[in-house]
mmCIF file of C-alpha atoms in Angstrom:
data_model
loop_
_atom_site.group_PDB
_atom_site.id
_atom_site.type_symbol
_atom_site.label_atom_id
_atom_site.label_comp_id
_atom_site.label_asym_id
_atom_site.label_seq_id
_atom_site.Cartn_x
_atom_site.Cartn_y
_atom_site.Cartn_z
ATOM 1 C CA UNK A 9 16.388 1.678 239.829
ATOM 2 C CA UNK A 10 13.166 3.562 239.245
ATOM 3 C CA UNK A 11 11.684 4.506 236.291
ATOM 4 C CA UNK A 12 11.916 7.912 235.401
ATOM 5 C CA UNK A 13 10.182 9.519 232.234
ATOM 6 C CA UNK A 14 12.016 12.590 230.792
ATOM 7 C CA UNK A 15 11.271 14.843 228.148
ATOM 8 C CA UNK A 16 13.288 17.232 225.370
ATOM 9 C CA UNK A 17 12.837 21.010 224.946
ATOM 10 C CA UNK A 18 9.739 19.960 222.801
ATOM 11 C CA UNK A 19 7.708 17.822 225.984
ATOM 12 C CA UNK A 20 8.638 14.897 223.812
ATOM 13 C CA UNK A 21 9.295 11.791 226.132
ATOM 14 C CA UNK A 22 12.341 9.332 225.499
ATOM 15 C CA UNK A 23 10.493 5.662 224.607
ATOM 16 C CA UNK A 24 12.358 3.952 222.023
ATOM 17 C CA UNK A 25 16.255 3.805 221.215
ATOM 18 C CA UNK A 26 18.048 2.378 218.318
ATOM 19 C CA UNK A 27 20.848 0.507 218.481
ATOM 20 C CA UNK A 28 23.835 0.229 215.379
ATOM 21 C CA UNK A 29 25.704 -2.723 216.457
ATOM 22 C CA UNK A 30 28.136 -2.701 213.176
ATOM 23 C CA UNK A 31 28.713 -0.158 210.746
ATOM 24 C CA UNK A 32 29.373 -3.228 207.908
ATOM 25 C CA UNK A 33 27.338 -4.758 205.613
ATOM 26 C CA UNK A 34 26.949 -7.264 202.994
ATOM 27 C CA UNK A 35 25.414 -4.710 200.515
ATOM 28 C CA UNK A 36 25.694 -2.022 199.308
ATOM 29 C CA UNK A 37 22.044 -0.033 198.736
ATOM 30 C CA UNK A 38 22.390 3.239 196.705
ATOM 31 C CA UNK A 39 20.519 5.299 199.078
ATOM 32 C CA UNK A 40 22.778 3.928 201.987
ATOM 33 C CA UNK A 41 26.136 2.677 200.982
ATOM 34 C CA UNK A 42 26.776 2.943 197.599
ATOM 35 C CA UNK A 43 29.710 1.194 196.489
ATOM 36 C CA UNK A 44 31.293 3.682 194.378
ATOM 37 C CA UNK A 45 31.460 5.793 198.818
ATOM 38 C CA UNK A 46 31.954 2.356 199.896
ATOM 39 C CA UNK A 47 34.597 0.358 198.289
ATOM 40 C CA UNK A 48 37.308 -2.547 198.939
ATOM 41 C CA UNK A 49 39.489 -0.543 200.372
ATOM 42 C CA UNK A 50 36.951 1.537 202.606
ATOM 43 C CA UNK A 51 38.194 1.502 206.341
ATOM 44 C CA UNK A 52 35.260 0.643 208.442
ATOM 45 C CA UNK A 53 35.682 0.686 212.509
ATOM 46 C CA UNK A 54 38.458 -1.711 214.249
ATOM 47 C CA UNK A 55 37.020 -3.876 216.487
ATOM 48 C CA UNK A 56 37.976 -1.915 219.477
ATOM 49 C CA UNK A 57 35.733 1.374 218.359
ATOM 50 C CA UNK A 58 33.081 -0.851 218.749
ATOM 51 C CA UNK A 59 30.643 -1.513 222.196
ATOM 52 C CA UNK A 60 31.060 -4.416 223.371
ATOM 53 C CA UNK A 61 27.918 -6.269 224.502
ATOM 54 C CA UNK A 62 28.160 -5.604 227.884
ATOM 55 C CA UNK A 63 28.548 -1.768 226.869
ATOM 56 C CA UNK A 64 25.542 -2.106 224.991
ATOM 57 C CA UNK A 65 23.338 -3.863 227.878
ATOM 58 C CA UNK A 66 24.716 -1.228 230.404
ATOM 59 C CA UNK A 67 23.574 1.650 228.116
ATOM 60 C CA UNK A 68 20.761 0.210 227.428
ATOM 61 C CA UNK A 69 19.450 -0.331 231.087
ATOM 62 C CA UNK A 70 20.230 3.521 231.960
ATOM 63 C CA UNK A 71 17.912 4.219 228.694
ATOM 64 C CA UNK A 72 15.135 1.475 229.914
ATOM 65 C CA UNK A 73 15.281 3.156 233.781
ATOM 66 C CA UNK A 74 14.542 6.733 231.821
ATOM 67 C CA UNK A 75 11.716 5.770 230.051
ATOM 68 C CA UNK A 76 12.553 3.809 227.019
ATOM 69 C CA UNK A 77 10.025 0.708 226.477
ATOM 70 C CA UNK A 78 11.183 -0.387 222.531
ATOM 71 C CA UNK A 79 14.822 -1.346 221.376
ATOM 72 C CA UNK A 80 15.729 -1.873 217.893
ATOM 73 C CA UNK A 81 18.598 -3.478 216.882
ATOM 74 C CA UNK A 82 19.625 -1.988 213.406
ATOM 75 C CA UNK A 83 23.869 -1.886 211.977
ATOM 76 C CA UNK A 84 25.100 -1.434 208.512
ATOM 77 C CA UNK A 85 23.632 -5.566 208.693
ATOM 78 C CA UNK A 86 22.845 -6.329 211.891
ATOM 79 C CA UNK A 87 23.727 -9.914 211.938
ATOM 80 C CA UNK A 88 27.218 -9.508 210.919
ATOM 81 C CA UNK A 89 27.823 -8.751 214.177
ATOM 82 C CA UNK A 90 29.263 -12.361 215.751
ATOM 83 C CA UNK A 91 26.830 -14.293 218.139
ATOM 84 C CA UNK A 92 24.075 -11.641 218.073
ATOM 85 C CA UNK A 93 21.650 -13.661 220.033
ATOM 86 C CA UNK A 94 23.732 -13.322 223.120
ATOM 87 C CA UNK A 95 22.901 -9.524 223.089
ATOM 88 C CA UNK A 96 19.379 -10.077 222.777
ATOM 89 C CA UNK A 97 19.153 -12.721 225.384
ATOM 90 C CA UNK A 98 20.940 -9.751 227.643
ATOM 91 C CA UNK A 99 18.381 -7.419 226.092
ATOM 92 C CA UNK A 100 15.401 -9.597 226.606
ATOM 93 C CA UNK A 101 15.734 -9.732 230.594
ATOM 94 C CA UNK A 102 16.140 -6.025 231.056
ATOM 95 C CA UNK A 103 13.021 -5.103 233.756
ATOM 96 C CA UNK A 104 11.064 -2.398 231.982
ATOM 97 C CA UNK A 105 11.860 -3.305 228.466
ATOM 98 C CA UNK A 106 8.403 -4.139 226.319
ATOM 99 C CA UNK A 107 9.729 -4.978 222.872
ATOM 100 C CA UNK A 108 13.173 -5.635 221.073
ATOM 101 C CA UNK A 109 13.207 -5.743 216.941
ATOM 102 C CA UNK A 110 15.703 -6.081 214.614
ATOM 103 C CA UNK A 111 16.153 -4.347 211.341
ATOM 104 C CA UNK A 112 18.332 -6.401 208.432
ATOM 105 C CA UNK A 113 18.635 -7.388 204.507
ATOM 106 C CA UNK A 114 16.987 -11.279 205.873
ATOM 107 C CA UNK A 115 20.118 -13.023 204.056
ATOM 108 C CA UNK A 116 21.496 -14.637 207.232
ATOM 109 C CA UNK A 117 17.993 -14.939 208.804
ATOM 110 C CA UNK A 118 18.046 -18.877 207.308
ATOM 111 C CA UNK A 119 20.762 -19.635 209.744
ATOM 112 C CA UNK A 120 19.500 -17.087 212.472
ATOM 113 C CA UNK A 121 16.336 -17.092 212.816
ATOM 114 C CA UNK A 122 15.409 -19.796 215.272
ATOM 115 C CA UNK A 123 18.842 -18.744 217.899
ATOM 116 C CA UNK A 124 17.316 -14.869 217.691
ATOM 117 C CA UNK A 125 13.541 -15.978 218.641
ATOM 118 C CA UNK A 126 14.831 -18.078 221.490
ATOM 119 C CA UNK A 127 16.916 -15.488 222.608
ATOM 120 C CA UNK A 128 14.205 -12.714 223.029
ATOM 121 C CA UNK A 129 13.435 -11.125 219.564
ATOM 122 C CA UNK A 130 10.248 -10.384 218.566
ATOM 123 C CA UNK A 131 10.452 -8.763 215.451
ATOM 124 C CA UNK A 132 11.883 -8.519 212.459
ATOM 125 C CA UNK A 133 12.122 -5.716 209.532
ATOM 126 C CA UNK A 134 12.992 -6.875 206.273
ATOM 127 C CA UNK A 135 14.681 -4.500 203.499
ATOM 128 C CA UNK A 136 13.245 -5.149 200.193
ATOM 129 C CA UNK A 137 12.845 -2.899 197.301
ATOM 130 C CA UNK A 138 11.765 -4.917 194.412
ATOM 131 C CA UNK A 139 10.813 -8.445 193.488
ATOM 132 C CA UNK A 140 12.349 -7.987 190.342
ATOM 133 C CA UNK A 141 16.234 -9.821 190.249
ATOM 134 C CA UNK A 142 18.194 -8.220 187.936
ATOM 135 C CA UNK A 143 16.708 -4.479 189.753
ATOM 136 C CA UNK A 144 17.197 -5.998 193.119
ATOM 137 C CA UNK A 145 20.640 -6.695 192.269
ATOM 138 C CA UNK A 146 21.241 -3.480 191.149
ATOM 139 C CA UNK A 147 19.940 -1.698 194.214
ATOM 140 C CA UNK A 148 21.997 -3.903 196.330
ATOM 141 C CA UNK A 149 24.889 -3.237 194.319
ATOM 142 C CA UNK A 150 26.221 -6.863 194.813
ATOM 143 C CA UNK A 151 24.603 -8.584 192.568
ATOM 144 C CA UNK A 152 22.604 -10.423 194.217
ATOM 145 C CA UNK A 153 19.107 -12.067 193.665
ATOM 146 C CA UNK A 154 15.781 -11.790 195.579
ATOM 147 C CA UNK A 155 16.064 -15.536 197.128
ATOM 148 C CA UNK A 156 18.224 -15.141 199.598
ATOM 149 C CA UNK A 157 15.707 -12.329 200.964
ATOM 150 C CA UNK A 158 12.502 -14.053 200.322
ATOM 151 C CA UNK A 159 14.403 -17.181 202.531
ATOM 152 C CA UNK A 160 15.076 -15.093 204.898
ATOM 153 C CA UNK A 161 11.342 -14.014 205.424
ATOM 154 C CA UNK A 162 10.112 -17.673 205.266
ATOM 155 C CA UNK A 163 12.771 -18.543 207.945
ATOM 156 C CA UNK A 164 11.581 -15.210 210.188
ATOM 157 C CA UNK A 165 7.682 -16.371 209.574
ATOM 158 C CA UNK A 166 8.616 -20.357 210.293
ATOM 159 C CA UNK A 167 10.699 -18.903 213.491
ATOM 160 C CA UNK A 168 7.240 -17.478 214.968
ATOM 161 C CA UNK A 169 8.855 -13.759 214.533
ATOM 162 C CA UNK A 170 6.332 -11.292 213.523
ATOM 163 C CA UNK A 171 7.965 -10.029 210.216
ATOM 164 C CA UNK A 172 7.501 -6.526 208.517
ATOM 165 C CA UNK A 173 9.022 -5.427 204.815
ATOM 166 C CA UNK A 174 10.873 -2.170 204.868
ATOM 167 C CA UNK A 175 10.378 -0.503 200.841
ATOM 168 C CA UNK A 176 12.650 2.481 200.250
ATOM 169 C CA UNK A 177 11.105 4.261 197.219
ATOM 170 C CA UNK A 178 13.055 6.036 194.651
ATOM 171 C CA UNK A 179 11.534 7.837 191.667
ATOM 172 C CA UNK A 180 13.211 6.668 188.303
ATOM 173 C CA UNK A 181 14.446 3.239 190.162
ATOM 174 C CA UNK A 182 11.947 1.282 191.806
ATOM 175 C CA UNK A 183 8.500 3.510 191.908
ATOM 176 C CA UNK A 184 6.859 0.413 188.710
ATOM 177 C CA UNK A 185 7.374 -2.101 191.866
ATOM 178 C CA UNK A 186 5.044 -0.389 193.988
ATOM 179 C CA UNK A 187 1.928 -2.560 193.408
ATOM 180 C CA UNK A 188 3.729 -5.767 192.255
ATOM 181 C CA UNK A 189 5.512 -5.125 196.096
ATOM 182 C CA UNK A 190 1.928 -4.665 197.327
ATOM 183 C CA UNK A 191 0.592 -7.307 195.989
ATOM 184 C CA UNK A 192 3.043 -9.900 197.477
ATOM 185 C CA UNK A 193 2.651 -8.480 200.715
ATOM 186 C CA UNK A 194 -0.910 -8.950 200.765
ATOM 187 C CA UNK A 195 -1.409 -12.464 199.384
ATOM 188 C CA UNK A 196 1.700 -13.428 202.130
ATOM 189 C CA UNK A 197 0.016 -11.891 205.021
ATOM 190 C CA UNK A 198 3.418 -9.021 205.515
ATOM 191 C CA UNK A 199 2.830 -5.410 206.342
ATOM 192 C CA UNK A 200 4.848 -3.730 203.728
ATOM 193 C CA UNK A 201 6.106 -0.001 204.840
ATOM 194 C CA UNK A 202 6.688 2.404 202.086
ATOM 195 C CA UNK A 203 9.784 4.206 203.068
ATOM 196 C CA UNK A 204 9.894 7.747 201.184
ATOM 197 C CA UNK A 205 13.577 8.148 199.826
ATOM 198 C CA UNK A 206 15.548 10.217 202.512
ATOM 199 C CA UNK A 207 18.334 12.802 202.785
ATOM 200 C CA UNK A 208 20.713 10.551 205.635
ATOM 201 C CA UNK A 209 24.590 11.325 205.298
ATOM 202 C CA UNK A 210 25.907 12.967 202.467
ATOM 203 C CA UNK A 211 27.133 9.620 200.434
ATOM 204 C CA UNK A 212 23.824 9.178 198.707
ATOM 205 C CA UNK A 213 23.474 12.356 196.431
ATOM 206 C CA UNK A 214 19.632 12.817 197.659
ATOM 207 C CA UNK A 215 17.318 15.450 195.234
ATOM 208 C CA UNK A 216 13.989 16.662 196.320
ATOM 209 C CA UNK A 217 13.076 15.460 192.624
ATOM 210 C CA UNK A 218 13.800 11.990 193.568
ATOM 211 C CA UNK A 219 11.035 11.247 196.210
ATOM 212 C CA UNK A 220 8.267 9.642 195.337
ATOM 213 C CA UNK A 221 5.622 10.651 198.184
ATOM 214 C CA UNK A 222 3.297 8.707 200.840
ATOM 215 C CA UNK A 223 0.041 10.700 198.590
ATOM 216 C CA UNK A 224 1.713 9.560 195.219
ATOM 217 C CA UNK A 225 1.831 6.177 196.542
ATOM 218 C CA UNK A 226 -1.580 5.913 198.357
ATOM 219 C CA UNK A 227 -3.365 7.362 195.178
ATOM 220 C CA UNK A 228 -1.812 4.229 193.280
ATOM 221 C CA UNK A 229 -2.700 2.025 195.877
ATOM 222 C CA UNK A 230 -6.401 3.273 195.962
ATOM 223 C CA UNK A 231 -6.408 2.687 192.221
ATOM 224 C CA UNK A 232 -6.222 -1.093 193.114
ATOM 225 C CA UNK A 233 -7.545 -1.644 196.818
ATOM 226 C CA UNK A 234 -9.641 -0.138 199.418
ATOM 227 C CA UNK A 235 -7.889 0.939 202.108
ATOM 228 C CA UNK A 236 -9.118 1.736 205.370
ATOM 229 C CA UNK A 237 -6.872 4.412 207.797
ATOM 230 C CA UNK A 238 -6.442 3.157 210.987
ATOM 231 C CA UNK A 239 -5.758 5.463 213.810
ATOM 232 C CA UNK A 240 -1.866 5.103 215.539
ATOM 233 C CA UNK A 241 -1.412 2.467 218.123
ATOM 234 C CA UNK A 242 0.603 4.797 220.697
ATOM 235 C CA UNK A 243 2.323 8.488 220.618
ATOM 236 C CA UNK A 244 5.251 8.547 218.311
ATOM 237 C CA UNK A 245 4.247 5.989 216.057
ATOM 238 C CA UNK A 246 5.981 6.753 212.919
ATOM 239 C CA UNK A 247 4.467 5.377 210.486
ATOM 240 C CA UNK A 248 0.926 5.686 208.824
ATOM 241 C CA UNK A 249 -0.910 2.984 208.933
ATOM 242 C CA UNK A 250 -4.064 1.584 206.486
ATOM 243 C CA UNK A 251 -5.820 -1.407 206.483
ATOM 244 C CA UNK A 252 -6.724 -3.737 203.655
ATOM 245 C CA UNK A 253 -10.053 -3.658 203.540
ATOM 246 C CA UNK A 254 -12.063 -7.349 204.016
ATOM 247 C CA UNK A 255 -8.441 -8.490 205.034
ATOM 248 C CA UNK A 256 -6.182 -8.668 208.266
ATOM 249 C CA UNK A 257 -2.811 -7.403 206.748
ATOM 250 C CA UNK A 258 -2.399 -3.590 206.941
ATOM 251 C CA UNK A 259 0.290 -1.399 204.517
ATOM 252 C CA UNK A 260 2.037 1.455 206.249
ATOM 253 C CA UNK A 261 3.727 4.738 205.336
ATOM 254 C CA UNK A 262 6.866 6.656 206.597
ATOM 255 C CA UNK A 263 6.865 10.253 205.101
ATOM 256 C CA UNK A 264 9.568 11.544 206.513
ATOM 257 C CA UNK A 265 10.174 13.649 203.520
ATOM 258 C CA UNK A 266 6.746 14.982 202.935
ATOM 259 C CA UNK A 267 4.830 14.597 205.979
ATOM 260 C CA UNK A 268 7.048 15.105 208.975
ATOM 261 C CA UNK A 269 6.401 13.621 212.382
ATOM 262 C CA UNK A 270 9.274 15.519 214.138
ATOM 263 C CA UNK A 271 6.543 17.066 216.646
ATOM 264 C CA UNK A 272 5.998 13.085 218.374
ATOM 265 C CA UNK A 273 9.512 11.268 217.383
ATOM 266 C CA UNK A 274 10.575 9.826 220.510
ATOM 267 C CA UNK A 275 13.690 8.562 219.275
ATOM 268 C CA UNK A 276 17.153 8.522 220.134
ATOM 269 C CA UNK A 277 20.166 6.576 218.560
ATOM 270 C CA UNK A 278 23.070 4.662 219.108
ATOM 271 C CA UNK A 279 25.925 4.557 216.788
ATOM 272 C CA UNK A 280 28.084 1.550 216.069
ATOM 273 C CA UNK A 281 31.115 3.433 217.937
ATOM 274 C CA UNK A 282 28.951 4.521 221.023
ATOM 275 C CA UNK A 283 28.144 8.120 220.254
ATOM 276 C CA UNK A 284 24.234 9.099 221.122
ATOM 277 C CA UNK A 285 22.311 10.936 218.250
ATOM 278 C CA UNK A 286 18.484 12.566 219.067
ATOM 279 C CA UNK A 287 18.005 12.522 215.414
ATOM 280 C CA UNK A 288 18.532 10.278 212.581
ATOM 281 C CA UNK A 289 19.692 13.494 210.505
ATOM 282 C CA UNK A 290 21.987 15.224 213.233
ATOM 283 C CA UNK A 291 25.455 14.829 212.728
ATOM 284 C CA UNK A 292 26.541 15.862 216.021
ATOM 285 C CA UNK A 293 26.716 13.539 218.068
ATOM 286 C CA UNK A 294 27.499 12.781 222.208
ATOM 287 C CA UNK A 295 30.510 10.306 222.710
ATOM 288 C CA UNK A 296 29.028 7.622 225.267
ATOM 289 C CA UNK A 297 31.676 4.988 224.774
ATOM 290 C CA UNK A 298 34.560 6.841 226.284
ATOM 291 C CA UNK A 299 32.883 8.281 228.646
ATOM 292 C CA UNK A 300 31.763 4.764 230.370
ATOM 293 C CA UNK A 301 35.134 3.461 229.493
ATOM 294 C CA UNK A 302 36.912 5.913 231.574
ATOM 295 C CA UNK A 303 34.906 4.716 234.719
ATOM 296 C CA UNK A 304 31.513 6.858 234.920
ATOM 297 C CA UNK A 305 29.221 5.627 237.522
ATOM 298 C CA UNK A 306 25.455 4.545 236.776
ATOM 299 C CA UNK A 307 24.784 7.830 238.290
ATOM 300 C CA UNK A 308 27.097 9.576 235.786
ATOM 301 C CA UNK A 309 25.415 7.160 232.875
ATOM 302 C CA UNK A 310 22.237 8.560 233.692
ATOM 303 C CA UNK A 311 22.529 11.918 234.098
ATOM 304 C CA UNK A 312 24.259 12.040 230.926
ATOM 305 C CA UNK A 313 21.448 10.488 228.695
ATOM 306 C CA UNK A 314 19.357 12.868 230.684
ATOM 307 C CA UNK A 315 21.143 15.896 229.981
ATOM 308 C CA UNK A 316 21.713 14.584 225.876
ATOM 309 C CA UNK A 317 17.522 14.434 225.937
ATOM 310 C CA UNK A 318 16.522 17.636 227.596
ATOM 311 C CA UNK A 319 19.035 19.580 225.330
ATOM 312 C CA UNK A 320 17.711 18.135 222.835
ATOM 313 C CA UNK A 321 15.480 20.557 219.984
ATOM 314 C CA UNK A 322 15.670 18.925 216.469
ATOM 315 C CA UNK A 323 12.892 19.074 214.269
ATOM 316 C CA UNK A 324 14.980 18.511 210.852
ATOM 317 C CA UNK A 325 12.291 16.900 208.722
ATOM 318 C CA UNK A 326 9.957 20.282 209.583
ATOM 319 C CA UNK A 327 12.597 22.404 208.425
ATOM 320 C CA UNK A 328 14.020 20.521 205.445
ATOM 321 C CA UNK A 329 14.993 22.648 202.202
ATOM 322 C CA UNK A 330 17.299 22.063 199.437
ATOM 323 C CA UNK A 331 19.968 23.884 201.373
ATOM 324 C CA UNK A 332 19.897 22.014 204.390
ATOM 325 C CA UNK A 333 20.715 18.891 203.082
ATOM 326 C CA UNK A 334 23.476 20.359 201.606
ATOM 327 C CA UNK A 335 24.707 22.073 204.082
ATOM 328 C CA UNK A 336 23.974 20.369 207.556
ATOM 329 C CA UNK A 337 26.535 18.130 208.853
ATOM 330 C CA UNK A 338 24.762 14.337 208.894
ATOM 331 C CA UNK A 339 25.604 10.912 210.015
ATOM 332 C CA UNK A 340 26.310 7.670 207.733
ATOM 333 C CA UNK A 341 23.007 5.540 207.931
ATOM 334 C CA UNK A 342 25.532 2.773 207.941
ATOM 335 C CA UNK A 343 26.663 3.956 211.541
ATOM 336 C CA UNK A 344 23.331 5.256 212.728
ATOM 337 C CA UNK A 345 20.899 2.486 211.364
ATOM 338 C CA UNK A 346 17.740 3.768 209.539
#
């Protein structure tokens, strides 16, 4: 089917699309799903409220014909989801489709790694807040230590996937791990993104006060390298990027918080249960998955992603106050992705 390239309310174009294959994971982060939200007993989808693969691919081609060029795989944890590397491979050969990445916590990578890279993936985003155990294991709620993680890098790296380290930020928690995070990056040739602490869902108990900023973070940086801005790569990149100077690693930012980039996201999200969102803090969502279950045509598929994009208006992170994350209705990260 031809390509065609359609824009929201805003003249921003549709080019990349996130996918939440699960709504489980193996942690539980406190600025995603704490456990005290998330317990034992916490009913996560049935099977059957979940796409199926061939769902998935079908969606995905109707996005790919209207203009999207970057898919990223993202859950809860990603590869919970059984025999992920089939969806890629189904990914991988969609005509139009430039890159597909994968966002997870690296513990399964080990056993992954090498079935995901032969299957199509290219990339790989690795959550990782501290190199510190006993804080790691607090973060991740579970307990568990920084070696499963750092495995899973070495397994990405050794796989030939091009690997990048995802740092959520949080002032009072994690903010003294900033440089010692910086510094392992650099010396192991990873580009480490500073993530500013958002307001997704409602589970985390977000505070303005809590967010350490992309200029409190560069001014430590500068205190201990020389950092050279480099100008973005295409429109809608979202995050800032620097280079270390004399080196070939660069260090990027995503300031969602305090410097939005509403005005070139060119986003949209799928949710484990097959609901499209246009932005990662809209709770309202547009149910895809029954719709294609009961029988719409490609046609049908495709004018309803087009009509979902050129309703679409948000610019959230522009008009973010203390009362709008209280009282705007939000998506889980754990069903959106981040």
């Amino acid at each position: 089917m031809e390509r065609t390239i359609i824009k929201d309310k805003i003249n921003r174009p549709l080019r990349d699309l996130r996918i939440s294959v699960i709504d489980r994971c193996n942690f539980r982060c406190q600025y995603c799903m704490p456990a005290d939200q998330f317990g034992d007993d916490f009913e996560f989808l049935p099977r059957s409220a979940l796409l199926t693969y061939e769902e998935i691919e079908r969606i995905a081609i109707a996005f790919v014909n209207l203009g999207v060029e970057k898919i990223r795989l993202t859950g809860g944890e990603p590869l919970l989801r059984k025999d992920l590397s089939i969806l890629v491979e189904r990914l991988s050969k969609i005509e139009g489709l430039k890159d597909i990445a994968l966002t997870t916590n690296g513990v399964l990578l080990p056993k992954l790694a090498d079935k995901l890279k032969e299957a199509g993936l290219k990339r790989v985003n690795i959550s990782l807040d501290t190199l510190d155990d006993e804080l790691f294991g607090e973060i991740n709620g579970r307990g568990v230590s920084t070696k499963p993680v750092l495995d899973g890098i070495e397994a990405a790296k050794k796989a030939g996937l091009m690997v990048k380290i995802n740092m959520v930020v949080k002032k009072g928690l994690n903010e003294s791990e900033i440089i010692p995070m910086a510094d392992f990056c650099l010396k192991n040739g990873l580009e480490l993104r500073f993530i500013e602490y958002m307001d997704v869902g409602s589970s985390n108990g977000w505070k303005m006060d809590d967010v350490i900023t992309k200029k409190q973070i560069y001014d430590l940086l500068k205190e201990h390298y020389q950092l050279e801005s480099l100008d973005p790569a295409y429109f809608g990149e979202v995050a800032k990027l620097y280079n270390y100077q004399n080196s070939n690693v660069n260090v990027g930012f995503i300031s969602s918080v305090s410097e939005s980039f509403c005005s070139s996201c060119t986003r949209s999200r799928l949710s484990a249960n097959g609901q499209i969102f246009t932005c990662l803090f809209n709770g309202n969502g547009h149910d895809i998955r029954n719709f294609i279950r009961n029988g719409a045509t490609e046609e049908e598929l495709r004018n309803r992603i087009i009509g979902i994009w050129n309703g679409r208006d948000d610019r959230y992170s522009d008009e973010r106050t203390e009362e709008t994350t209280k009282n705007r209705k939000k998506i889980e990260m754990s069903y959106i992705g981040g």
